[in-house]
mmCIF file of C-alpha atoms and ligand atoms in Angstrom:
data_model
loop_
_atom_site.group_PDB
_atom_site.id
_atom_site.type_symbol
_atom_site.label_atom_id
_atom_site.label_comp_id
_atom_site.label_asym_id
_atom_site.label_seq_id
_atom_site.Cartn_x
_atom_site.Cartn_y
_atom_site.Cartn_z
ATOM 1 C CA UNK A 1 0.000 0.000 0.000
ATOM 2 C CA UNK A 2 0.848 3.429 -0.565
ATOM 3 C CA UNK A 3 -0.035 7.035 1.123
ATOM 4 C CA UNK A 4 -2.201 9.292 -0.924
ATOM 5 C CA UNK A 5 -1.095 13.196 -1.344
ATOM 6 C CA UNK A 6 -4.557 14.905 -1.812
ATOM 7 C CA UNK A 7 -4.232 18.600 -2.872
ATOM 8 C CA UNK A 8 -5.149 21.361 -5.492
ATOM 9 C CA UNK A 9 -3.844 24.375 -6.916
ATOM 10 C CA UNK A 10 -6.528 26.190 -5.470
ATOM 11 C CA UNK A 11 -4.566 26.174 -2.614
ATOM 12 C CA UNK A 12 -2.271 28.639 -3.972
ATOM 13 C CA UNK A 13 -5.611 31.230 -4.907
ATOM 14 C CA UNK A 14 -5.961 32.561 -1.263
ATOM 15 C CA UNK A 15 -4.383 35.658 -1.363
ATOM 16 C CA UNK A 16 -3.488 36.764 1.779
ATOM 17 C CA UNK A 17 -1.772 39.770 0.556
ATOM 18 C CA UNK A 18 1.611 41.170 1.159
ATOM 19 C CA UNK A 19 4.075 40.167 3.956
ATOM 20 C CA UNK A 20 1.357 37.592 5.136
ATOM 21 C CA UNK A 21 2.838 34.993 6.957
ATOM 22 C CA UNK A 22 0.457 32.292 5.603
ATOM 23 C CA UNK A 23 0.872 32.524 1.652
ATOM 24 C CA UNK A 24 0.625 30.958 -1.125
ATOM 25 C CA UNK A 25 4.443 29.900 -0.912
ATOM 26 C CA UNK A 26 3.564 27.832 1.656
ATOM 27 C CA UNK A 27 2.315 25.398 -0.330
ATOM 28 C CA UNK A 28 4.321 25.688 -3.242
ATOM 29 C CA UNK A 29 7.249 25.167 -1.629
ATOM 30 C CA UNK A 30 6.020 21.563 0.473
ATOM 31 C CA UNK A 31 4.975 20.510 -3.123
ATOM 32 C CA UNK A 32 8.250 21.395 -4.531
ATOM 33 C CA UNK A 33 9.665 19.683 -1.476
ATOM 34 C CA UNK A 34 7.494 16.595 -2.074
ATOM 35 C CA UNK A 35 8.181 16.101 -5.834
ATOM 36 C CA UNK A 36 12.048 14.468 -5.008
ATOM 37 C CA UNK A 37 12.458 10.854 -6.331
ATOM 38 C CA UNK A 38 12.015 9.256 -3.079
ATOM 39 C CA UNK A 39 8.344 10.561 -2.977
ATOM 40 C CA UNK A 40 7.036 9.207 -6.141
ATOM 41 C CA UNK A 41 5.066 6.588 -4.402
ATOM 42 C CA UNK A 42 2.806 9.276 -3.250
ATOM 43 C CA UNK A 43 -0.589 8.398 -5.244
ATOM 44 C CA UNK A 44 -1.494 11.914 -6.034
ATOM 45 C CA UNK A 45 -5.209 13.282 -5.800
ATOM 46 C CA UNK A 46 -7.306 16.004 -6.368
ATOM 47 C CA UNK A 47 -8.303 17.089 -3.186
ATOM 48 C CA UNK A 48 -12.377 18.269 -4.013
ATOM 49 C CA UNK A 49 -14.545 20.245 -2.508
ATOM 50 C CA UNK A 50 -16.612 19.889 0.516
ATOM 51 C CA UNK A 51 -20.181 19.432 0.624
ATOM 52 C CA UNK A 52 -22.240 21.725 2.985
ATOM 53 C CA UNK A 53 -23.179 18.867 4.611
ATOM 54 C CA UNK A 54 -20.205 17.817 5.706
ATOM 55 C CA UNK A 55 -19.389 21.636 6.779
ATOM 56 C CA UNK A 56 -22.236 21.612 8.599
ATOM 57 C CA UNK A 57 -21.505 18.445 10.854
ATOM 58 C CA UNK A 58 -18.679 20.431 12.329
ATOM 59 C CA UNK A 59 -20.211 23.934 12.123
ATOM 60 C CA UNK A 60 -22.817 26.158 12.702
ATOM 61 C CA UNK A 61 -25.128 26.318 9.290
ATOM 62 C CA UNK A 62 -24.764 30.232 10.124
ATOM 63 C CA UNK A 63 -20.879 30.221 9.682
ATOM 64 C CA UNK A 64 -20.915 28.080 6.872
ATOM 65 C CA UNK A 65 -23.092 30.473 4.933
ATOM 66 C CA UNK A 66 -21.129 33.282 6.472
ATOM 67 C CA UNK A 67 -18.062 32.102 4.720
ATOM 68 C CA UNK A 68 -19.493 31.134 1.418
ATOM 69 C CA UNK A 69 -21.932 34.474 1.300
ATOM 70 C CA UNK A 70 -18.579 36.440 1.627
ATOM 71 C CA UNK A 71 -17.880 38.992 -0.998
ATOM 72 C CA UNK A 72 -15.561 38.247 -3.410
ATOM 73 C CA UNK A 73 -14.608 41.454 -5.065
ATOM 74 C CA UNK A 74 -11.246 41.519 -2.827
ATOM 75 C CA UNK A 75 -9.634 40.472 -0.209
ATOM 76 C CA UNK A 76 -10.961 41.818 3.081
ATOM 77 C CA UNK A 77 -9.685 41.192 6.723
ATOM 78 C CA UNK A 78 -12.529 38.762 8.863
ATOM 79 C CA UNK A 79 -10.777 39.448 12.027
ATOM 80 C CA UNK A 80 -7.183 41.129 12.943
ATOM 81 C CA UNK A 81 -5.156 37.930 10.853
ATOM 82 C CA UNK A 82 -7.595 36.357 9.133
ATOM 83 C CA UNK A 83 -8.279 37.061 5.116
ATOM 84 C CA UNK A 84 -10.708 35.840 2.826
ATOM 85 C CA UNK A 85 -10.582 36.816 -1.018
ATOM 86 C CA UNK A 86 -11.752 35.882 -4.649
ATOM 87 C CA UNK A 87 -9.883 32.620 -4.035
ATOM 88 C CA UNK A 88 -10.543 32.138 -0.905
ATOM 89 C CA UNK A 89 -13.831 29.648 -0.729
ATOM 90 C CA UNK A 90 -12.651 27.031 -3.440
ATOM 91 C CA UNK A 91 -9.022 26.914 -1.506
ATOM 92 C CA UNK A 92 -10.863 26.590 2.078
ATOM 93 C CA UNK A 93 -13.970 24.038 0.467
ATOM 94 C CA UNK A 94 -11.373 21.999 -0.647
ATOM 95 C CA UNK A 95 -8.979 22.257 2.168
ATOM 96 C CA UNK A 96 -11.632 20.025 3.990
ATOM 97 C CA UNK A 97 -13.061 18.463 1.492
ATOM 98 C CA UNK A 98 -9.190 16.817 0.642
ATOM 99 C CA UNK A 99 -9.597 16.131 4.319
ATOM 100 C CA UNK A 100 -12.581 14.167 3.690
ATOM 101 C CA UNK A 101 -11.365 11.976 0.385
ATOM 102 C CA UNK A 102 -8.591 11.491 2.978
ATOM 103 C CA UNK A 103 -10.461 9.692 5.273
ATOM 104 C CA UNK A 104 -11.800 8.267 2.476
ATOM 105 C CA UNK A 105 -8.823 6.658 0.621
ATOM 106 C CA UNK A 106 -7.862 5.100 3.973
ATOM 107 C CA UNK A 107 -10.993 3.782 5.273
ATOM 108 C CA UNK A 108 -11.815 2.430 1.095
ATOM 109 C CA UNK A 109 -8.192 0.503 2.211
ATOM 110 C CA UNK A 110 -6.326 1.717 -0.991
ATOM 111 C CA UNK A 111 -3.990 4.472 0.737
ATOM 112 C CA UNK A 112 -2.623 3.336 4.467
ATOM 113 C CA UNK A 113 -1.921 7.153 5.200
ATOM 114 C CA UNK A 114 -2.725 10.419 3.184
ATOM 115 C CA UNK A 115 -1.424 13.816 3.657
ATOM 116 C CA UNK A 116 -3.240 16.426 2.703
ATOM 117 C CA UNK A 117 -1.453 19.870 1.556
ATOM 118 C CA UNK A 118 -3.837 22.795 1.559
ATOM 119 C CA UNK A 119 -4.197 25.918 3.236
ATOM 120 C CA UNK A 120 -6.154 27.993 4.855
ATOM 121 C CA UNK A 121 -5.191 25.341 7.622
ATOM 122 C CA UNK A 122 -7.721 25.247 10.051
ATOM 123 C CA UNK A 123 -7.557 24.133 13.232
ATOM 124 C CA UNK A 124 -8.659 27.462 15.282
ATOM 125 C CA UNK A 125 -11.732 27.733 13.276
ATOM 126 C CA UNK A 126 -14.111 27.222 15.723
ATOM 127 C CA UNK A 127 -18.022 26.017 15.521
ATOM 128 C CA UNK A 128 -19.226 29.291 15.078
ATOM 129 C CA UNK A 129 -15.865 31.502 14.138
ATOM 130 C CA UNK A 130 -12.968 31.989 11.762
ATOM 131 C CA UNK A 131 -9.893 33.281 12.911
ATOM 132 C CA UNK A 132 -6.259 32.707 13.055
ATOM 133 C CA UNK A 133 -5.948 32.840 9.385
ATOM 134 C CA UNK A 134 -8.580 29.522 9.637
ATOM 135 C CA UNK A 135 -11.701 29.346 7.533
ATOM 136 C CA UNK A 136 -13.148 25.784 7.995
ATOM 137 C CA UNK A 137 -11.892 23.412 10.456
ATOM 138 C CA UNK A 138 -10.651 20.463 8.327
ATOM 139 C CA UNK A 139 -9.688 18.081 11.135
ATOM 140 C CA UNK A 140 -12.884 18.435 12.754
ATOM 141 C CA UNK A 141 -15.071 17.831 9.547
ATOM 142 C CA UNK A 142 -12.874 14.845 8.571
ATOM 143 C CA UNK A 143 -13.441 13.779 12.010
ATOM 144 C CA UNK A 144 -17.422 14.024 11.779
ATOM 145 C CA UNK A 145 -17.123 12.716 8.091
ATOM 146 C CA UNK A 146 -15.538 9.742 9.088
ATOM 147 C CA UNK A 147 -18.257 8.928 11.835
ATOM 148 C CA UNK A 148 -21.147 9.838 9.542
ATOM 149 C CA UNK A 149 -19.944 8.021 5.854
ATOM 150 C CA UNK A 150 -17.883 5.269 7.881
ATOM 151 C CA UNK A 151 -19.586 4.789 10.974
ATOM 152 C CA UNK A 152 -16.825 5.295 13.393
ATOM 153 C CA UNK A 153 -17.335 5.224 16.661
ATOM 154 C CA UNK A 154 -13.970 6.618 18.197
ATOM 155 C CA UNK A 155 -12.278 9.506 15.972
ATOM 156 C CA UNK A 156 -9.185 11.002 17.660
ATOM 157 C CA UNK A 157 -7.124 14.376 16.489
ATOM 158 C CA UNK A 158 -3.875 14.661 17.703
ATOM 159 C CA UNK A 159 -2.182 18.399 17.072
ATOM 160 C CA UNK A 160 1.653 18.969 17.255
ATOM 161 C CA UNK A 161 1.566 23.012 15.939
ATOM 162 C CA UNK A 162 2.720 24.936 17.697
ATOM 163 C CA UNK A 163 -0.334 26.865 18.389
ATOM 164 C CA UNK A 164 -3.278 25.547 20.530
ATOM 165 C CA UNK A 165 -6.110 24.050 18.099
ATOM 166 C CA UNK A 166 -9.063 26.151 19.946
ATOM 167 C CA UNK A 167 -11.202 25.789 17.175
ATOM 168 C CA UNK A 168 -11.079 21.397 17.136
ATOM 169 C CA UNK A 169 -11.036 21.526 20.919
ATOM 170 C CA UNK A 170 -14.112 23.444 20.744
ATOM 171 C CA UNK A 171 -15.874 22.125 18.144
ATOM 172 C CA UNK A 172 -15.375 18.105 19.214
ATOM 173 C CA UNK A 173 -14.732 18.339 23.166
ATOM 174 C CA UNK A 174 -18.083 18.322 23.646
ATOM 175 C CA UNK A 175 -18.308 14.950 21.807
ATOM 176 C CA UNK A 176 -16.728 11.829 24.580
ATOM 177 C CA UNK A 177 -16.533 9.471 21.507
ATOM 178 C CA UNK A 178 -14.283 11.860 20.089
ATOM 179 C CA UNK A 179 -10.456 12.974 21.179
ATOM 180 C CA UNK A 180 -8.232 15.843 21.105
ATOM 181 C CA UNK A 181 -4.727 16.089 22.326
ATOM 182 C CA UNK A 182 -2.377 19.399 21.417
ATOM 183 C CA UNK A 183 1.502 20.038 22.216
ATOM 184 C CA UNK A 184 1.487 23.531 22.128
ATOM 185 C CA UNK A 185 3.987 26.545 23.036
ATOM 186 C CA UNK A 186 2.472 28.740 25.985
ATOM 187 C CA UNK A 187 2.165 31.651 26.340
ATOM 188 C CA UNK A 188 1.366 31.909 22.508
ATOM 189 C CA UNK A 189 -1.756 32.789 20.489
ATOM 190 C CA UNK A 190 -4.553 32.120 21.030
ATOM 191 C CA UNK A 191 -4.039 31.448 24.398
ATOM 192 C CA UNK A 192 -6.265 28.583 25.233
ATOM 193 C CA UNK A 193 -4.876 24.909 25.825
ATOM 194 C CA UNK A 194 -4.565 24.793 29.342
ATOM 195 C CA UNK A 195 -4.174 21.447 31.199
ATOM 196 C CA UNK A 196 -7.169 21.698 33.416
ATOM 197 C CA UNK A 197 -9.319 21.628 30.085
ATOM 198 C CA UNK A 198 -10.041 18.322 29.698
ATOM 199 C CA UNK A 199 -13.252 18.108 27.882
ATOM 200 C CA UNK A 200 -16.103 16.106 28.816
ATOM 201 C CA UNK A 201 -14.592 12.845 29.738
ATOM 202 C CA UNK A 202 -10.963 13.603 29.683
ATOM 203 C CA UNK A 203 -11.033 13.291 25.878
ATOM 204 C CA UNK A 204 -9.372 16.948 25.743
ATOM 205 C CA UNK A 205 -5.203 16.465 26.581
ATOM 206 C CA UNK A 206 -3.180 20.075 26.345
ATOM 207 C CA UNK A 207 0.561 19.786 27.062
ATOM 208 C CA UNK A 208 2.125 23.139 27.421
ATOM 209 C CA UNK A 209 5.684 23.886 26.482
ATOM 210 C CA UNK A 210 7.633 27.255 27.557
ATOM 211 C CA UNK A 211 9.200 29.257 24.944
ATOM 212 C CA UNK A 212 12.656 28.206 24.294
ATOM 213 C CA UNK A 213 11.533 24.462 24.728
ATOM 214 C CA UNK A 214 13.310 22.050 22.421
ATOM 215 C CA UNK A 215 13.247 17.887 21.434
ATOM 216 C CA UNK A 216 13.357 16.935 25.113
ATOM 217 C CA UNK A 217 10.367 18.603 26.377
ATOM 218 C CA UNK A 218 8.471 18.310 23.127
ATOM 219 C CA UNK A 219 8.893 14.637 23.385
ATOM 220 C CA UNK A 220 8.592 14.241 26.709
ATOM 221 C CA UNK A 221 5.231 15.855 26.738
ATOM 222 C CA UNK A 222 4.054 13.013 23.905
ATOM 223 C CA UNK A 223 5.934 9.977 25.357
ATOM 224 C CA UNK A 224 4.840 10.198 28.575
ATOM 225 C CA UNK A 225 1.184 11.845 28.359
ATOM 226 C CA UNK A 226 -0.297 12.421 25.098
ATOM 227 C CA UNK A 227 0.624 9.055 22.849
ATOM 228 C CA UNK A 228 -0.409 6.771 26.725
ATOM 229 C CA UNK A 229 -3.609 9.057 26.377
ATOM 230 C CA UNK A 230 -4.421 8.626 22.554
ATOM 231 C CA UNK A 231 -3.647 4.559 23.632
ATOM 232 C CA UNK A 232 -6.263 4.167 26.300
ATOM 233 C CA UNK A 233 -8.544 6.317 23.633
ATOM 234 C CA UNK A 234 -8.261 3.033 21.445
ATOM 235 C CA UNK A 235 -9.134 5.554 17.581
ATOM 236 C CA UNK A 236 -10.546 3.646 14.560
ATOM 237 C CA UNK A 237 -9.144 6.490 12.854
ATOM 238 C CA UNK A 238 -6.074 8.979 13.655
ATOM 239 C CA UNK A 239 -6.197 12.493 12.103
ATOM 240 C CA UNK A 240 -2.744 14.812 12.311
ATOM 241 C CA UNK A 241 -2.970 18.420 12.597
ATOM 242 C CA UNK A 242 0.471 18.842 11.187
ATOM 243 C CA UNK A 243 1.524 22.185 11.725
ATOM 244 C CA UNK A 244 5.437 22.410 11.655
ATOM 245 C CA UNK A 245 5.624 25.744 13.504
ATOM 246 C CA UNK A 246 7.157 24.608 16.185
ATOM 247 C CA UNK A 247 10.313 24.177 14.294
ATOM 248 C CA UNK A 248 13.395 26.316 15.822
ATOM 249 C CA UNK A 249 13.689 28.412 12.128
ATOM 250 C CA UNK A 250 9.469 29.632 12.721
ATOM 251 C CA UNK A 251 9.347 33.168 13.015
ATOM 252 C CA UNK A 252 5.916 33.333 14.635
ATOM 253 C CA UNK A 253 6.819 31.006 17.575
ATOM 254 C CA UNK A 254 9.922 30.567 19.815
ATOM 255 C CA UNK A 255 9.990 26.315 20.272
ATOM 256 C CA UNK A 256 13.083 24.594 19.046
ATOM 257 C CA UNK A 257 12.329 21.439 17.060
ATOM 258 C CA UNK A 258 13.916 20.462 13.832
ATOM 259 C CA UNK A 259 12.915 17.892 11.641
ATOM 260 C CA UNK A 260 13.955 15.052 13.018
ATOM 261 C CA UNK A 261 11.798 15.388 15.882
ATOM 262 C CA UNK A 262 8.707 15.852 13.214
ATOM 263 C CA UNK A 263 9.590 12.607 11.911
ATOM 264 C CA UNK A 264 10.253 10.626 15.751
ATOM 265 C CA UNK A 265 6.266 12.098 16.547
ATOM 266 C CA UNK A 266 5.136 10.805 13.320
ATOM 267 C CA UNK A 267 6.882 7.129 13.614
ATOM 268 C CA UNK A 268 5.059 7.495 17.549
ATOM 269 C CA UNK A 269 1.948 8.287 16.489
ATOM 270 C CA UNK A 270 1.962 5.415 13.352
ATOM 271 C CA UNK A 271 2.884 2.980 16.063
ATOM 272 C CA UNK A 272 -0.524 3.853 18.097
ATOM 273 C CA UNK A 273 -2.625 3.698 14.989
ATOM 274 C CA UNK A 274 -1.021 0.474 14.097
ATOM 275 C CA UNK A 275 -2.041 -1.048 17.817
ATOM 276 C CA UNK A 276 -5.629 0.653 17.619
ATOM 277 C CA UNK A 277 -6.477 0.500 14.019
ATOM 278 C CA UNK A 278 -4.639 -1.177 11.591
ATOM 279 C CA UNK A 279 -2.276 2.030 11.004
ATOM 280 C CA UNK A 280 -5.360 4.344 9.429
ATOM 281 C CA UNK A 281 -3.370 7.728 9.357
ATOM 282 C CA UNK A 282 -5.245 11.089 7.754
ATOM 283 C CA UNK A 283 -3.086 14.194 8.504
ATOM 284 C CA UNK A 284 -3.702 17.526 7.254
ATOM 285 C CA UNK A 285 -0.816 20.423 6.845
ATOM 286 C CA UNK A 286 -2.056 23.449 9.680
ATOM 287 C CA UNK A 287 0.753 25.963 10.020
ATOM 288 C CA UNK A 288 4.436 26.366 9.370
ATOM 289 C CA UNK A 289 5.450 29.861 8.150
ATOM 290 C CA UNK A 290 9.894 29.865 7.793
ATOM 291 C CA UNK A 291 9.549 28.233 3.999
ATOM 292 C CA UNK A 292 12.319 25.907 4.007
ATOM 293 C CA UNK A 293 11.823 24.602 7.551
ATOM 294 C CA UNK A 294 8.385 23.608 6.446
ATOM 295 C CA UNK A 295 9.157 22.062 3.091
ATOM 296 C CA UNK A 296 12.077 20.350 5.027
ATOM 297 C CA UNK A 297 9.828 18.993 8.128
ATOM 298 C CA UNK A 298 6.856 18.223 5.884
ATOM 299 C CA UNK A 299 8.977 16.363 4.065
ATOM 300 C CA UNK A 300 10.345 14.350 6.810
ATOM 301 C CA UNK A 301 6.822 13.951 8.027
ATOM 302 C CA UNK A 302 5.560 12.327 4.920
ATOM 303 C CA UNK A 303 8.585 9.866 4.440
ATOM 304 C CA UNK A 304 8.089 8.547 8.339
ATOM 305 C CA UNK A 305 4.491 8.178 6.424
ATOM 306 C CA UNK A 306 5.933 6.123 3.185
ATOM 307 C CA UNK A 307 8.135 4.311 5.174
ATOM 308 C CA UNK A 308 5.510 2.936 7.300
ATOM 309 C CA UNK A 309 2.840 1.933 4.531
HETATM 310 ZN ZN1 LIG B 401 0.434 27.277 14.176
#
């Protein structure tokens, strides 16, 4: 088996304007990254649109026609970092629907993993509100997609950006049959991610790591409470917010990772979903903003994903 690469070059259409950290580039450049030799295993899809439907299972029907009644003249600002343009609905529609033909190339049993390279990213899009340069949260509607075309009973998100996912905690930590855990710098935007939220029935975990923290702590916090957490979870299904962020090169964060520690999370995290269900991997690209430190770490991300399928 093989791991699908779902994306579109509608990606590159959300113009975020000039000096925005979140750009077009972004993707470009893990593309460029991902078209070397030892990647042409990668069975590469169109990642399509989603459906309102499937929108709608992870938010409000009042943002989802917020964001798709949007003018689209020009770009305007939604909130003090967040943009939304002419290009901005197809890129952000198919942004989770890519997450969706994710889940289903690995549940269908023809991809083991899939990786899906679009942006916005989305993972502090809450129920009810973009923000933090997030339009739809894709993890969360791959997460409800799953349960509703699949039937899965036990959906879990794990989140190494750098940032806090508020928007998935918020949206699914309501939901016990469904699981959040997030590795996150603190103090950092947006601020939430605090250990004593827990969720409903402890199916929230937040590990906090101080500025300056490197491979040690950022391991530490996964080896000895999120990946034992995830375990007792038990996912049919494990969805990756891959931001890469917390790499030592990001400008917008002060962690110190480089990318072998992307790729020792990933080979941790395949080794759960291997135990709990046999290896079913859908991760999505959230944030990452020095260029070469995210082609390099996505990179690194996705082979740990080749190697293992
Ligand atoms: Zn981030």
């Amino acid at each position: 088996m093989s791991v699908a690469l779902f994306t579109h070059p509608a990606a590159l259409d959300h113009d975020t304007g000039e000096g925005h950290p979140e750009c077009a580039e972004r993707v470009r450049y893990v593309l460029r990254a991902l078209e070397a030799q030892m990647f042409a295993p990668l069975l590469r899809e169109v990642a399509p649109p989603a459906t309102v439907e499937q929108l709608r299972a992870a938010h409000s029907a009042e943002h989802v026609d917020f964001i798709m009644s949007l003018p689209r003249d020009r770009t305007r600002y939604i909130d003090g970092d967040t943009l939304y343009g002419p290009g901005s609905l197809d890129a952000a529609l198919r942004g989770a629907g890519g997450a969706c033909a994710a889940v289903d190339a690995v549940m269908e049993g023809w991809a083991k993993a899939a990786f899906v390279a679009m942006r916005p990213p989305g993972h502090h899009a809450e129920a009810n509100r973009a923000m933090g340069f997030c339009l739809f949260n894709n993890a969360a509607v791959a997460a409800y997609h799953a349960r509703a075309r699949w039937g899965l009973a036990r959906v879990a998100v794990v989140d190494f950006d750098v940032h806090h996912g508020n928007g998935t905690q918020d949206i699914i930590g309501h939901d016990p049959d469904l699981f959040y855990a997030s590795s996150h710098q603190h103090p950092c935007y947006p601020g939430t991610g605090l250990p004593h939220e827990r969720g409903i029935a402890g199916n929230i975990v937040n590990q906090q790591l101080a500025p300056g923290a490197g491979s040690v702590e950022f391991r530490r916090a996964w080896q000895e409470f999120i990946l034992p957490a995830l375990r007792g979870f038990a996912p049919e299904l494990l969805i990756i917010s891959a931001g890469f962020d917390a790499h030592a090169m990001d400008p917008l964060a002060q962690l110190r990772l480089r990318e072998a520690d992307f790729t020792w999370v990933t080979e941790a995290l395949l080794a759960v979903a291997d135990d709990c269900c046999p290896g079913r991997v859908v991760s999505l690209l959230e944030g990452g903003y020095d260029l070469d430190a995210l082609a390099a770490s996505a990179a690194a991300h996705v082979r740990a994903l080749l190697r293992a399928a």
